[in-house]
XYZ file of C-alpha atoms in Angstrom:
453
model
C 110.175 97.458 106.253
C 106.481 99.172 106.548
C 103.802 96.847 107.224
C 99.890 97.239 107.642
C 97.534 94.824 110.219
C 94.417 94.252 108.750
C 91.806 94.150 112.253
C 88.286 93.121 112.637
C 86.130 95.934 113.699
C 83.652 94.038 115.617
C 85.944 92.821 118.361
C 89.022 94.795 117.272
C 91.321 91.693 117.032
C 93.649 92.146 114.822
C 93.977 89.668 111.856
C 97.239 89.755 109.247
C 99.758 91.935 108.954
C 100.771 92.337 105.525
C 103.894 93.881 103.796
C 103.826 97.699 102.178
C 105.329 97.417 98.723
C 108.640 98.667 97.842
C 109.147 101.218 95.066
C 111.222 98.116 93.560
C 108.681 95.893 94.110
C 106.430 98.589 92.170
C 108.554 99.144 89.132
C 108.479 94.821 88.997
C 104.669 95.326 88.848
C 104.577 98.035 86.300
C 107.140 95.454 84.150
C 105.056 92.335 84.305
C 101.591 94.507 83.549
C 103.004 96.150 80.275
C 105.025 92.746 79.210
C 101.633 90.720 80.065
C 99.679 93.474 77.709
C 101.394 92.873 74.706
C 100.359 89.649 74.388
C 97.162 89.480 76.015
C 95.915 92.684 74.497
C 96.415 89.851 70.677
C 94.097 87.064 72.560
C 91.080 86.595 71.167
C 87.959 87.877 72.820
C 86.189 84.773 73.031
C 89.582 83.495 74.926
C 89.574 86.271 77.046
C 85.497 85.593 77.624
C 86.037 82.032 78.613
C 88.488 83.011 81.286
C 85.526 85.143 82.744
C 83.457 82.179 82.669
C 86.073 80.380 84.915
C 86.224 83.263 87.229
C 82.702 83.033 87.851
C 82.660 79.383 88.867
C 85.497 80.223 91.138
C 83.782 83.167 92.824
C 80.207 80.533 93.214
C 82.611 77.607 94.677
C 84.356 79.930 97.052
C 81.750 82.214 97.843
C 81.502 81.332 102.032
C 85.471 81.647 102.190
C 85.167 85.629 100.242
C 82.165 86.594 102.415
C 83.432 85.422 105.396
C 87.188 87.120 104.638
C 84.956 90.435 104.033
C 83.135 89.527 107.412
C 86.092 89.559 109.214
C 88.100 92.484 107.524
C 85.115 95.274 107.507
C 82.239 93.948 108.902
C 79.671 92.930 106.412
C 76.848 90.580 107.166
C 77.665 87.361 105.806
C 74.483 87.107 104.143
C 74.736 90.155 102.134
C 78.468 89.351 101.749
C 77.403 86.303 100.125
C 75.390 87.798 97.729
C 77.856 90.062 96.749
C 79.817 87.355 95.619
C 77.166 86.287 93.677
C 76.456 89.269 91.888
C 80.455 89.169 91.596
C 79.770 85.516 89.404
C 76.367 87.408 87.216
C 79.042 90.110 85.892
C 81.933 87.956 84.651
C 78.908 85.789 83.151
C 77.202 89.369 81.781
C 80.648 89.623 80.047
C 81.567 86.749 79.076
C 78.311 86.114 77.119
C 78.643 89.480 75.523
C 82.132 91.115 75.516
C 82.978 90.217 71.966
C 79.638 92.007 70.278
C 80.528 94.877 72.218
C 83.539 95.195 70.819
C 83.266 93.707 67.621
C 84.385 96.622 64.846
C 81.524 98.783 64.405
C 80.575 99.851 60.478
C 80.038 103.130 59.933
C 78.640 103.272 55.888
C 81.093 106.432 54.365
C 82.139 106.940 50.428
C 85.276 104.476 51.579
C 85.858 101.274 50.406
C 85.640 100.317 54.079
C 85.207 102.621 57.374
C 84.514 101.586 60.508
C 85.886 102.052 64.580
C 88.056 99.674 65.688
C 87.879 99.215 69.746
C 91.704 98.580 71.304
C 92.798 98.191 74.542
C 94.973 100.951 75.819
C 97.014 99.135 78.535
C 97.322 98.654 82.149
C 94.626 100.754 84.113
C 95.446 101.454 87.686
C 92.346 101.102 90.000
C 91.658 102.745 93.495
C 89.299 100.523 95.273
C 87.237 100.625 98.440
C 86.246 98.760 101.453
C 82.630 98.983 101.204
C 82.079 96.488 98.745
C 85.475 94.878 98.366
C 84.679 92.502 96.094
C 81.842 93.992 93.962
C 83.601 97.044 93.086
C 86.771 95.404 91.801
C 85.184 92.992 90.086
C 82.366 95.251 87.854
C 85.595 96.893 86.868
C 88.195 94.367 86.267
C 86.166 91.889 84.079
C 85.298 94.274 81.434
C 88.498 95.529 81.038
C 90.409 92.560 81.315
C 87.832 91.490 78.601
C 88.689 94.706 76.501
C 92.280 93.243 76.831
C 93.944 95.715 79.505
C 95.687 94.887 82.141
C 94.888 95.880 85.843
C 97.101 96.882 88.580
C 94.288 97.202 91.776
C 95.444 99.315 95.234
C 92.717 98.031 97.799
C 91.760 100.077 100.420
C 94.102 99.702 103.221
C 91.822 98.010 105.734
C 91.346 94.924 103.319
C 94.237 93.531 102.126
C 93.327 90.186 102.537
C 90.377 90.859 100.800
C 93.027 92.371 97.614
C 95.156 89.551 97.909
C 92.139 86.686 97.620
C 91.049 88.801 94.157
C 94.580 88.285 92.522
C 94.545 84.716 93.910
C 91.112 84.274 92.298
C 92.449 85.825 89.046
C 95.137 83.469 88.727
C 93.059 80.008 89.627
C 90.615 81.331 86.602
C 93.515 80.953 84.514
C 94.214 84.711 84.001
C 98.255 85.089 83.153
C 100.696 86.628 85.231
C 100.789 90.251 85.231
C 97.331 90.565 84.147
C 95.933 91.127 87.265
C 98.234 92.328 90.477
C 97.444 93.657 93.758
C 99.795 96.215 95.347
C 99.805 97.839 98.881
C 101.252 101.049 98.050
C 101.036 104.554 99.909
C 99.800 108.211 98.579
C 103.177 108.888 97.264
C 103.960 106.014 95.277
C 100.128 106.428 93.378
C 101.349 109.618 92.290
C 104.524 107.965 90.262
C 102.679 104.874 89.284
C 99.775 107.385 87.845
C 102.975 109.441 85.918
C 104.632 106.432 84.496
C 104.287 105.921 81.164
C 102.911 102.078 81.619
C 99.613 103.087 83.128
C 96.863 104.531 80.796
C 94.199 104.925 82.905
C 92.888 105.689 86.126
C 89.824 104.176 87.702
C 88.463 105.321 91.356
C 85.560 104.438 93.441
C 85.377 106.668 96.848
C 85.209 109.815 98.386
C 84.920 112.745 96.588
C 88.032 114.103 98.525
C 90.141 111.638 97.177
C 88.361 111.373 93.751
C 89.937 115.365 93.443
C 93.480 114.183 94.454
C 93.473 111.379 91.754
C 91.706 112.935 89.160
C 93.988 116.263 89.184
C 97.153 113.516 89.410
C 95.715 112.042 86.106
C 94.683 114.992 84.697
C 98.348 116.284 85.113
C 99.800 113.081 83.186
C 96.340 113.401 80.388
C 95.526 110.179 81.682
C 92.331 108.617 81.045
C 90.257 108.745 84.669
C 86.750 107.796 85.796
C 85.643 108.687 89.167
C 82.835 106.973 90.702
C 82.550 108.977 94.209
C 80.136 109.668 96.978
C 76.585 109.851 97.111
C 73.554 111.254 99.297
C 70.872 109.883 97.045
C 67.081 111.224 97.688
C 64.226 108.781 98.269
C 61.299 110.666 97.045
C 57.842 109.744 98.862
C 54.708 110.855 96.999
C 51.301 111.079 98.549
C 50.256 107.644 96.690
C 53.235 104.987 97.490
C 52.083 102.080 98.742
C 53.971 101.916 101.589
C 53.348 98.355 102.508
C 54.191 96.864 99.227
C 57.312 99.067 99.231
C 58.708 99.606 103.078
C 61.241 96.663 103.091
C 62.538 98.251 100.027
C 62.843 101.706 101.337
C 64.384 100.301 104.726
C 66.942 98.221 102.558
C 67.318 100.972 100.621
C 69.138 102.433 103.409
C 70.545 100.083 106.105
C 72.137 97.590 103.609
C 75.995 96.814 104.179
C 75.063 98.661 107.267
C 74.444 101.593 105.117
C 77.744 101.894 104.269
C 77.101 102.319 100.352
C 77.389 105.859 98.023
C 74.218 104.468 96.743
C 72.182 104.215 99.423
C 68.842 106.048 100.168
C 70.037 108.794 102.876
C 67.262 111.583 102.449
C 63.809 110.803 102.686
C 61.797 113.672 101.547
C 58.195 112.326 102.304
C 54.789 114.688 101.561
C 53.422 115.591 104.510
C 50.060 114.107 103.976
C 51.651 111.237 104.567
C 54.589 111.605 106.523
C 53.261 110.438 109.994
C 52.161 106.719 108.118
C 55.626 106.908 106.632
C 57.230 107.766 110.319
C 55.315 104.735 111.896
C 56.050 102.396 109.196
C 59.583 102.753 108.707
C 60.348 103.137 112.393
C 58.673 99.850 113.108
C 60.849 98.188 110.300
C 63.971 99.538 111.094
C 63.970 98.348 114.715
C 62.799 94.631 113.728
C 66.866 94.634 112.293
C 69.331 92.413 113.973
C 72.126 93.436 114.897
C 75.149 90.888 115.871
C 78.355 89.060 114.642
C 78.614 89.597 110.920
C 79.471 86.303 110.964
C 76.173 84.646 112.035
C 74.045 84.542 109.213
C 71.327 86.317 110.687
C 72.485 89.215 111.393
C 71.088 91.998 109.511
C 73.275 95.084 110.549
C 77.144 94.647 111.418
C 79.563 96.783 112.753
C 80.855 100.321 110.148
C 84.505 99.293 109.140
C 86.567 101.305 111.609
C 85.633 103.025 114.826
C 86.536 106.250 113.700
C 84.228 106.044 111.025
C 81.394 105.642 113.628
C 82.856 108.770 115.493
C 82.767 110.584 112.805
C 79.078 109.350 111.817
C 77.879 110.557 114.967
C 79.662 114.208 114.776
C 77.319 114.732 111.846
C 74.657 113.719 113.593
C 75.601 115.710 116.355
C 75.834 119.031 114.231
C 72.473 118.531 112.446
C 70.691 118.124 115.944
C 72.021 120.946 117.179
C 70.645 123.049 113.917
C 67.644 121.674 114.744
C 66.971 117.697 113.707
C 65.343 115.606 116.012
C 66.676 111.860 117.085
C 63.776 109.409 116.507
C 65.243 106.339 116.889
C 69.109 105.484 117.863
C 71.768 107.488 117.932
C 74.095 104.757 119.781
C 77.671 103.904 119.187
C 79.882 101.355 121.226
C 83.149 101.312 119.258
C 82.646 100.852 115.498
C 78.677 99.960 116.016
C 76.595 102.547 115.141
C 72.871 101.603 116.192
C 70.033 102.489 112.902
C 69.114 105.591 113.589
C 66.206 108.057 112.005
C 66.363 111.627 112.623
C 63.321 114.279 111.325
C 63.006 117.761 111.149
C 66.026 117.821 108.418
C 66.049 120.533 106.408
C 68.977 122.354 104.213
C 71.943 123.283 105.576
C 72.344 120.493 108.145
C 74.864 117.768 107.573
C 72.263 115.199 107.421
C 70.642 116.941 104.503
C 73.765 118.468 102.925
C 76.839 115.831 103.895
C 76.772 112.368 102.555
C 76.242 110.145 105.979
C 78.058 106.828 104.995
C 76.411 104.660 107.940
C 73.465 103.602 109.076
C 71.500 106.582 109.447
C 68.209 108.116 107.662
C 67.610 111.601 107.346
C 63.847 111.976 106.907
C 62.499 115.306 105.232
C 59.077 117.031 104.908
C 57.588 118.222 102.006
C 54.792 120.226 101.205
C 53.525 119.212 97.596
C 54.993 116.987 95.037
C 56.711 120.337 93.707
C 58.640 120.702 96.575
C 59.684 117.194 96.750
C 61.860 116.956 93.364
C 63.123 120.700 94.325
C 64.320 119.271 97.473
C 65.798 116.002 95.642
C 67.720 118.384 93.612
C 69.356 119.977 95.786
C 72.281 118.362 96.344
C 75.937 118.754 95.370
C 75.677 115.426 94.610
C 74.348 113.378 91.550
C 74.465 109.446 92.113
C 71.284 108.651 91.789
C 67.492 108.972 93.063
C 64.201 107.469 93.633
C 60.933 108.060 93.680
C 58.179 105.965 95.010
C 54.332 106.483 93.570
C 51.662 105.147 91.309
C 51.385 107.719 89.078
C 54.072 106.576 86.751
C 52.960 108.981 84.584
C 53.889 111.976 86.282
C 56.881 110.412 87.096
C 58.066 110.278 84.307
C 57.708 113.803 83.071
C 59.914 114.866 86.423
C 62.908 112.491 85.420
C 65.178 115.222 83.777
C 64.602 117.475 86.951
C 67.081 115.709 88.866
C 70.514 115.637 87.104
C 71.806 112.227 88.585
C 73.053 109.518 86.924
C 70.287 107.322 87.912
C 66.317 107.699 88.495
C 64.658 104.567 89.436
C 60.896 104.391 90.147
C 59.842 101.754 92.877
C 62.569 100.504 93.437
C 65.564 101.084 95.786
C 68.712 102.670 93.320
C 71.359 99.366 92.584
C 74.066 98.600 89.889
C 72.711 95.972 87.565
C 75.546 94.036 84.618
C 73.531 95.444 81.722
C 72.648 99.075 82.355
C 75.228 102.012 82.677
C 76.581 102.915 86.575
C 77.805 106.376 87.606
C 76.995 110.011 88.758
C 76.803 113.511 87.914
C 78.942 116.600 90.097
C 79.978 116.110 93.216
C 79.439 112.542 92.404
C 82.231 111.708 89.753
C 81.992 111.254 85.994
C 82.598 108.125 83.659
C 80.465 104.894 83.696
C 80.941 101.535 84.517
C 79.024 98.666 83.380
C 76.552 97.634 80.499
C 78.871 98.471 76.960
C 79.281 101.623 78.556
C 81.876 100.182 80.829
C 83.529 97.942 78.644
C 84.237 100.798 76.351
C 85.740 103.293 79.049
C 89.375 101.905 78.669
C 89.465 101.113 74.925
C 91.357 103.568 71.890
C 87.917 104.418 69.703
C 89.951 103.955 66.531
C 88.408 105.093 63.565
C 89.581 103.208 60.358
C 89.676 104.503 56.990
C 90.314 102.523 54.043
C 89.872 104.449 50.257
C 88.110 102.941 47.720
């Protein structure tokens, strides 16, 4: 029997040990999701929306208990692990409030007596999940398609299983019936026949763009529904007339939050060079005001990365872009899996820092001559998450927005996923959304109905 240990990467003690699935105890799953969908896909919404209203009392009342299990298992701050529990609650609520209008039939006016597209769930959706935000991601994609009436079979990233198990314990003290929701630890090989059997209709993944390739060829081989939300290495665009006081927490957030540890995050700064030196000053002095300790005391601003050898290999990028030329500013520490903040200048393409995604708490900080330059260099990536652009001149802003092909452009303000707008990326960066109606309607049959006068 093939069991995992779950360890805490800021003092390496390990935690739980928890018990691979069988391939019986797979099939069993796969049985109970596609029994559980034939009746829950008949519940009315407005049932199915008041069971997200439970869930999101349940995530408030236990929210210490979650952040403190996602403490422990990958190192968040507890503050920020805290709020993501929170913004865990403001989704089911987002849904619950307005799941049923979204998928109310929608009336399209034809020479029929009646014509319109009828929104059905498709069945159980197998979802990929990752350690970053253990909660958060799960959850943005669970309650709208629970809410669609799917079912969900979620494999957790192997270094937080407890973290998996707590989410289909929180499921089923909502109220959620059996089958509806299950957690599985399961290895490469058994993905690849729970993606081919005929129960599972779709395939969600949040992660690396490595593994978004595997899963999305395995789905593609089966024609299974798939949306990949993958890795990032976002641009934080400087112009010449940012105010960089109002805005420098923001920017610094942007990138050291969840220890910078997010696809999202802010990892090149291309600042103008007339004021690049203010920008060096100011962002130096905020990045070395952050704490660093036990993600379990509540000040602590930056944790520990989730495994050592993520740290390692964190610093081998670093390593590689300094010797093409990028200068350490500030940092460049590890001890185990802490990684200290660290700012490096002089990037420029074809370094790591500029062309990798660094997933840690790093910020690559790039000079450019004229505005121009600056969305040429934002661009330039492989990737298309999302970018942002700091200035007063909203105007001009605007004009530049379909220059950069992301999936998000947000103006003063650090690039997050919000309930009620659309989430996901371009190339490199995956395809499919989540959230808003647009993630609701991801895992639904858009049935047109036709009915002669």
């Amino acid at each position: 029997m093939e069991y995992i240990e779950s360890v805490n990467p800021y003092d390496g003690e390990p935690l739980e040990k928890y018990r691979m699935f069988s391939d019986g105890d797979i099939r069993t799953v796969l049985e109970k999701a596609d029994l559980t969908f034939k009746s829950w896909k008949n519940e009315p919404v407005e049932y199915r929306s008041g069971l997200l209203k439970k869930l999101a009392k349940a995530l408030l009342k236990n929210k210490k208990k979650y952040a403190q299990l996602m403490s422990k298992e990958m190192g968040k701050p507890l503050s920020q692990g805290v709020a993501e529990i929170e913004k865990c609650a403001w989704a089911c609520d987002f849904y619950a409030k307005n799941a049923a209008e979204f998928l109310a039939d929608d009336l399209i006016d034809t020479e029929a007596k009646e014509s319109f597209i009828s929104y059905d769930p498709i069945g159980c959706v197998l979802a990929i999940m990752p350690w970053n935000f253990p909660f958060w991601q799960v959850i943005r994609f669970a309650a709208p398609t629970l809410a669609a009436g799917n079912t969900v079979i979620l494999k957790h990233a192997s270094n937080v299983p407890g973290c998996g198990l707590a989410l289909q314990e929180l499921f089923k003290l909502a109220g959620y019936p059996e089958g509806s929701f299950q957690f599985i630890l399961a290895d490469h090989k058994q993905l690849e026949s729970i993606i081919g059997n005929p129960v599972v209709q779709g395939v969600t993944l949040t992660g690396s763009e490595k593994a978004g390739r595997a899963i999305a060829a395995q789905a593609g081989k089966h024609l299974k529904k798939s949306v990949m939300e993958l890795g990032g290495n976002n641009a934080c665009i400087v112009w010449e007339d940012a105010k960089l006081d109002s805005y420098m927490d923001t920017m610094v957030m942007a990138r050291m939050q969840n220890t910078g540890q997010s696809c999202i995050a802010a990892k090149r700064f291309i600042v103008l060079e007339e004021i690049y030196d203010e920008f060096l000053m100011k962002f130096l002095n905020k990045v070395q005001t952050l704490k660093f300790g036990d993600p379990l005391d509540k000040q602590t601003d930056i944790g520990v990365m989730a495994r050592e050898d993520l740290a390692k290999t964190l610093a081998q990028q670093v390593k590689e872009s300094v010797d093409k030329g990028a200068k350490v500013l500030y940092g460049n520490n590890r001890r185990g899996a802490y990684y200290e903040p660290t700012v490096l200048t002089g990037v420029v393409p074809g370094m790591p820092a500029f062309d990798e995604e660094l997933f840690g708490p790093v910020a690559a900080i790039v000079k450019a001559k004229d505005r121009e330059e600056s969305i040429a260099l934002a661009a330039n990536s492989k990737f298309g998450l999302g970018s942002m652009l700091f200035t007063e001149d909203i105007r001009s802003a605007r004009k530049i927005i379909g220059d950069i092909p992301d999936g998000a452009f947000f103006i003063n303000e650090m690039v997050k996923s919000d309930p009620r707008l659309p989430f996901g990326g371009t190339k490199a960066s995956g395809y499919g959304r989540e959230l808003s109606m647009e993630g609701v309607l991801e895992f639904v049959n858009k049935k047109t109905v036709y009915i002669k006068k």
